[in-house]
């Protein structure tokens, strides 16, 4: 029996992203299809796709211009090795290097993006904790007494620790592109 045609269906192999994606969707109460449609709608509504995803110096959208560079075989191999180690393709690594030097902005590789995805999951968990604290404070006549102080200080400590980790990732990222 033939499968009905679904011309609007998109099939994507998520590889290692599948479980984090499913976890993200479950945490937000949406199906993976709904969440992906939201992501696509936001991308299409913004200037990201319209400008090719590029920004010029100062963060302004700009058309892309193709430039050719010539490298020795050893240089090509070194770029490919560095790019692979840092989660980029060779051409994307070169572009990231240039943009980091021109704009002094983070250019995140796949490993860093993975860390930030996990980081966001932790922030969502902290948000749920804060919502529980707020609910107790608003619904209980003795709200403040009902919230254990260690719950508040633990949550605050977790937020500070998380902010420190993200700051270190971004600082290390910028330092990577400053190497000579």
PDB file of C-alpha atoms in Angstrom, residues 24-134:
ATOM      1  CA  UNK A  24      13.907  20.665  24.747  1.00  0.00           C
ATOM      2  CA  UNK A  25      10.531  20.120  23.079  1.00  0.00           C
ATOM      3  CA  UNK A  26       9.196  18.165  26.063  1.00  0.00           C
ATOM      4  CA  UNK A  27      10.386  20.890  28.467  1.00  0.00           C
ATOM      5  CA  UNK A  28       8.492  23.472  26.406  1.00  0.00           C
ATOM      6  CA  UNK A  29       5.370  21.380  25.891  1.00  0.00           C
ATOM      7  CA  UNK A  30       5.546  21.316  22.096  1.00  0.00           C
ATOM      8  CA  UNK A  31       6.012  18.588  19.543  1.00  0.00           C
ATOM      9  CA  UNK A  32       9.277  18.513  17.607  1.00  0.00           C
ATOM     10  CA  UNK A  33       7.352  19.498  14.455  1.00  0.00           C
ATOM     11  CA  UNK A  34       5.739  22.489  16.181  1.00  0.00           C
ATOM     12  CA  UNK A  35       9.076  23.660  17.593  1.00  0.00           C
ATOM     13  CA  UNK A  36      10.829  23.328  14.232  1.00  0.00           C
ATOM     14  CA  UNK A  37       8.059  25.300  12.517  1.00  0.00           C
ATOM     15  CA  UNK A  38       8.528  28.044  15.151  1.00  0.00           C
ATOM     16  CA  UNK A  39      12.293  28.131  14.539  1.00  0.00           C
ATOM     17  CA  UNK A  40      11.799  28.332  10.780  1.00  0.00           C
ATOM     18  CA  UNK A  41       9.141  31.051  11.152  1.00  0.00           C
ATOM     19  CA  UNK A  42      11.491  33.150  13.312  1.00  0.00           C
ATOM     20  CA  UNK A  43      14.350  32.731  10.870  1.00  0.00           C
ATOM     21  CA  UNK A  44      12.177  33.688   7.928  1.00  0.00           C
ATOM     22  CA  UNK A  45      10.684  36.669   9.777  1.00  0.00           C
ATOM     23  CA  UNK A  46      14.125  38.064  10.608  1.00  0.00           C
ATOM     24  CA  UNK A  47      16.960  39.245   8.433  1.00  0.00           C
ATOM     25  CA  UNK A  48      19.115  36.155   8.939  1.00  0.00           C
ATOM     26  CA  UNK A  49      18.106  34.319   5.776  1.00  0.00           C
ATOM     27  CA  UNK A  50      17.386  37.467   3.793  1.00  0.00           C
ATOM     28  CA  UNK A  51      20.959  38.649   4.260  1.00  0.00           C
ATOM     29  CA  UNK A  52      22.586  35.262   3.917  1.00  0.00           C
ATOM     30  CA  UNK A  53      23.273  35.291   7.634  1.00  0.00           C
ATOM     31  CA  UNK A  54      26.154  37.696   7.243  1.00  0.00           C
ATOM     32  CA  UNK A  55      26.781  40.890   9.091  1.00  0.00           C
ATOM     33  CA  UNK A  56      29.398  43.401   8.231  1.00  0.00           C
ATOM     34  CA  UNK A  57      31.561  45.351  10.659  1.00  0.00           C
ATOM     35  CA  UNK A  58      29.349  46.990  13.224  1.00  0.00           C
ATOM     36  CA  UNK A  59      26.693  44.269  12.948  1.00  0.00           C
ATOM     37  CA  UNK A  60      24.931  45.653   9.864  1.00  0.00           C
ATOM     38  CA  UNK A  61      23.467  43.205   7.348  1.00  0.00           C
ATOM     39  CA  UNK A  62      25.437  43.028   4.148  1.00  0.00           C
ATOM     40  CA  UNK A  63      25.366  41.070   0.906  1.00  0.00           C
ATOM     41  CA  UNK A  64      27.945  38.318   0.605  1.00  0.00           C
ATOM     42  CA  UNK A  65      30.823  38.744  -1.809  1.00  0.00           C
ATOM     43  CA  UNK A  66      32.833  35.754  -2.921  1.00  0.00           C
ATOM     44  CA  UNK A  67      36.618  36.063  -2.487  1.00  0.00           C
ATOM     45  CA  UNK A  68      39.209  33.489  -3.432  1.00  0.00           C
ATOM     46  CA  UNK A  69      42.255  32.758  -1.316  1.00  0.00           C
ATOM     47  CA  UNK A  70      45.165  30.539  -2.188  1.00  0.00           C
ATOM     48  CA  UNK A  71      46.768  28.306   0.403  1.00  0.00           C
ATOM     49  CA  UNK A  72      49.555  25.764   0.265  1.00  0.00           C
ATOM     50  CA  UNK A  73      48.575  22.120   0.774  1.00  0.00           C
ATOM     51  CA  UNK A  74      50.072  22.259   4.294  1.00  0.00           C
ATOM     52  CA  UNK A  75      48.039  25.378   5.116  1.00  0.00           C
ATOM     53  CA  UNK A  76      44.860  23.780   3.808  1.00  0.00           C
ATOM     54  CA  UNK A  77      45.508  20.714   5.964  1.00  0.00           C
ATOM     55  CA  UNK A  78      46.224  22.875   9.028  1.00  0.00           C
ATOM     56  CA  UNK A  79      42.984  24.851   8.483  1.00  0.00           C
ATOM     57  CA  UNK A  80      40.976  21.644   8.005  1.00  0.00           C
ATOM     58  CA  UNK A  81      42.487  20.111  11.164  1.00  0.00           C
ATOM     59  CA  UNK A  82      41.806  23.225  13.250  1.00  0.00           C
ATOM     60  CA  UNK A  83      38.312  23.598  11.813  1.00  0.00           C
ATOM     61  CA  UNK A  84      37.412  19.976  12.532  1.00  0.00           C
ATOM     62  CA  UNK A  85      38.788  20.205  16.080  1.00  0.00           C
ATOM     63  CA  UNK A  86      36.778  23.401  16.715  1.00  0.00           C
ATOM     64  CA  UNK A  87      33.525  22.251  15.092  1.00  0.00           C
ATOM     65  CA  UNK A  88      33.655  24.125  11.789  1.00  0.00           C
ATOM     66  CA  UNK A  89      34.055  23.323   8.127  1.00  0.00           C
ATOM     67  CA  UNK A  90      37.274  24.722   6.634  1.00  0.00           C
ATOM     68  CA  UNK A  91      35.594  27.634   4.796  1.00  0.00           C
ATOM     69  CA  UNK A  92      33.365  28.429   7.793  1.00  0.00           C
ATOM     70  CA  UNK A  93      36.449  28.494  10.066  1.00  0.00           C
ATOM     71  CA  UNK A  94      38.172  31.010   7.783  1.00  0.00           C
ATOM     72  CA  UNK A  95      35.060  33.215   7.728  1.00  0.00           C
ATOM     73  CA  UNK A  96      34.738  32.938  11.522  1.00  0.00           C
ATOM     74  CA  UNK A  97      38.378  33.944  11.951  1.00  0.00           C
ATOM     75  CA  UNK A  98      37.892  37.024   9.792  1.00  0.00           C
ATOM     76  CA  UNK A  99      34.619  38.031  11.488  1.00  0.00           C
ATOM     77  CA  UNK A 100      36.058  37.521  14.966  1.00  0.00           C
ATOM     78  CA  UNK A 101      39.002  39.758  14.157  1.00  0.00           C
ATOM     79  CA  UNK A 102      36.883  42.438  12.446  1.00  0.00           C
ATOM     80  CA  UNK A 103      33.934  42.542  14.847  1.00  0.00           C
ATOM     81  CA  UNK A 104      35.437  41.125  18.055  1.00  0.00           C
ATOM     82  CA  UNK A 105      32.323  38.951  18.363  1.00  0.00           C
ATOM     83  CA  UNK A 106      32.106  35.304  19.426  1.00  0.00           C
ATOM     84  CA  UNK A 107      32.212  32.821  16.546  1.00  0.00           C
ATOM     85  CA  UNK A 108      30.965  29.608  18.069  1.00  0.00           C
ATOM     86  CA  UNK A 109      31.976  26.165  16.895  1.00  0.00           C
ATOM     87  CA  UNK A 110      29.813  23.082  17.231  1.00  0.00           C
ATOM     88  CA  UNK A 111      31.255  22.138  20.633  1.00  0.00           C
ATOM     89  CA  UNK A 112      30.490  25.592  22.017  1.00  0.00           C
ATOM     90  CA  UNK A 113      26.993  25.537  20.545  1.00  0.00           C
ATOM     91  CA  UNK A 114      26.414  22.136  22.176  1.00  0.00           C
ATOM     92  CA  UNK A 115      27.549  23.573  25.516  1.00  0.00           C
ATOM     93  CA  UNK A 116      25.193  26.519  25.152  1.00  0.00           C
ATOM     94  CA  UNK A 117      22.267  24.216  24.296  1.00  0.00           C
ATOM     95  CA  UNK A 118      22.951  22.240  27.476  1.00  0.00           C
ATOM     96  CA  UNK A 119      23.372  25.513  29.320  1.00  0.00           C
ATOM     97  CA  UNK A 120      19.935  26.656  28.201  1.00  0.00           C
ATOM     98  CA  UNK A 121      18.422  23.411  29.483  1.00  0.00           C
ATOM     99  CA  UNK A 122      19.949  24.164  32.898  1.00  0.00           C
ATOM    100  CA  UNK A 123      18.610  27.727  32.796  1.00  0.00           C
ATOM    101  CA  UNK A 124      15.145  26.348  32.038  1.00  0.00           C
ATOM    102  CA  UNK A 125      15.415  24.088  35.092  1.00  0.00           C
ATOM    103  CA  UNK A 126      16.426  27.097  37.188  1.00  0.00           C
ATOM    104  CA  UNK A 127      13.438  28.998  35.825  1.00  0.00           C
ATOM    105  CA  UNK A 128      11.151  26.192  36.951  1.00  0.00           C
ATOM    106  CA  UNK A 129      12.689  26.377  40.435  1.00  0.00           C
ATOM    107  CA  UNK A 130      12.145  30.111  40.546  1.00  0.00           C
ATOM    108  CA  UNK A 131       8.526  29.631  39.439  1.00  0.00           C
ATOM    109  CA  UNK A 132       8.010  27.165  42.286  1.00  0.00           C
ATOM    110  CA  UNK A 133       9.462  29.661  44.760  1.00  0.00           C
ATOM    111  CA  UNK A 134       7.226  32.448  43.407  1.00  0.00           C
TER     112      UNK A 134
END
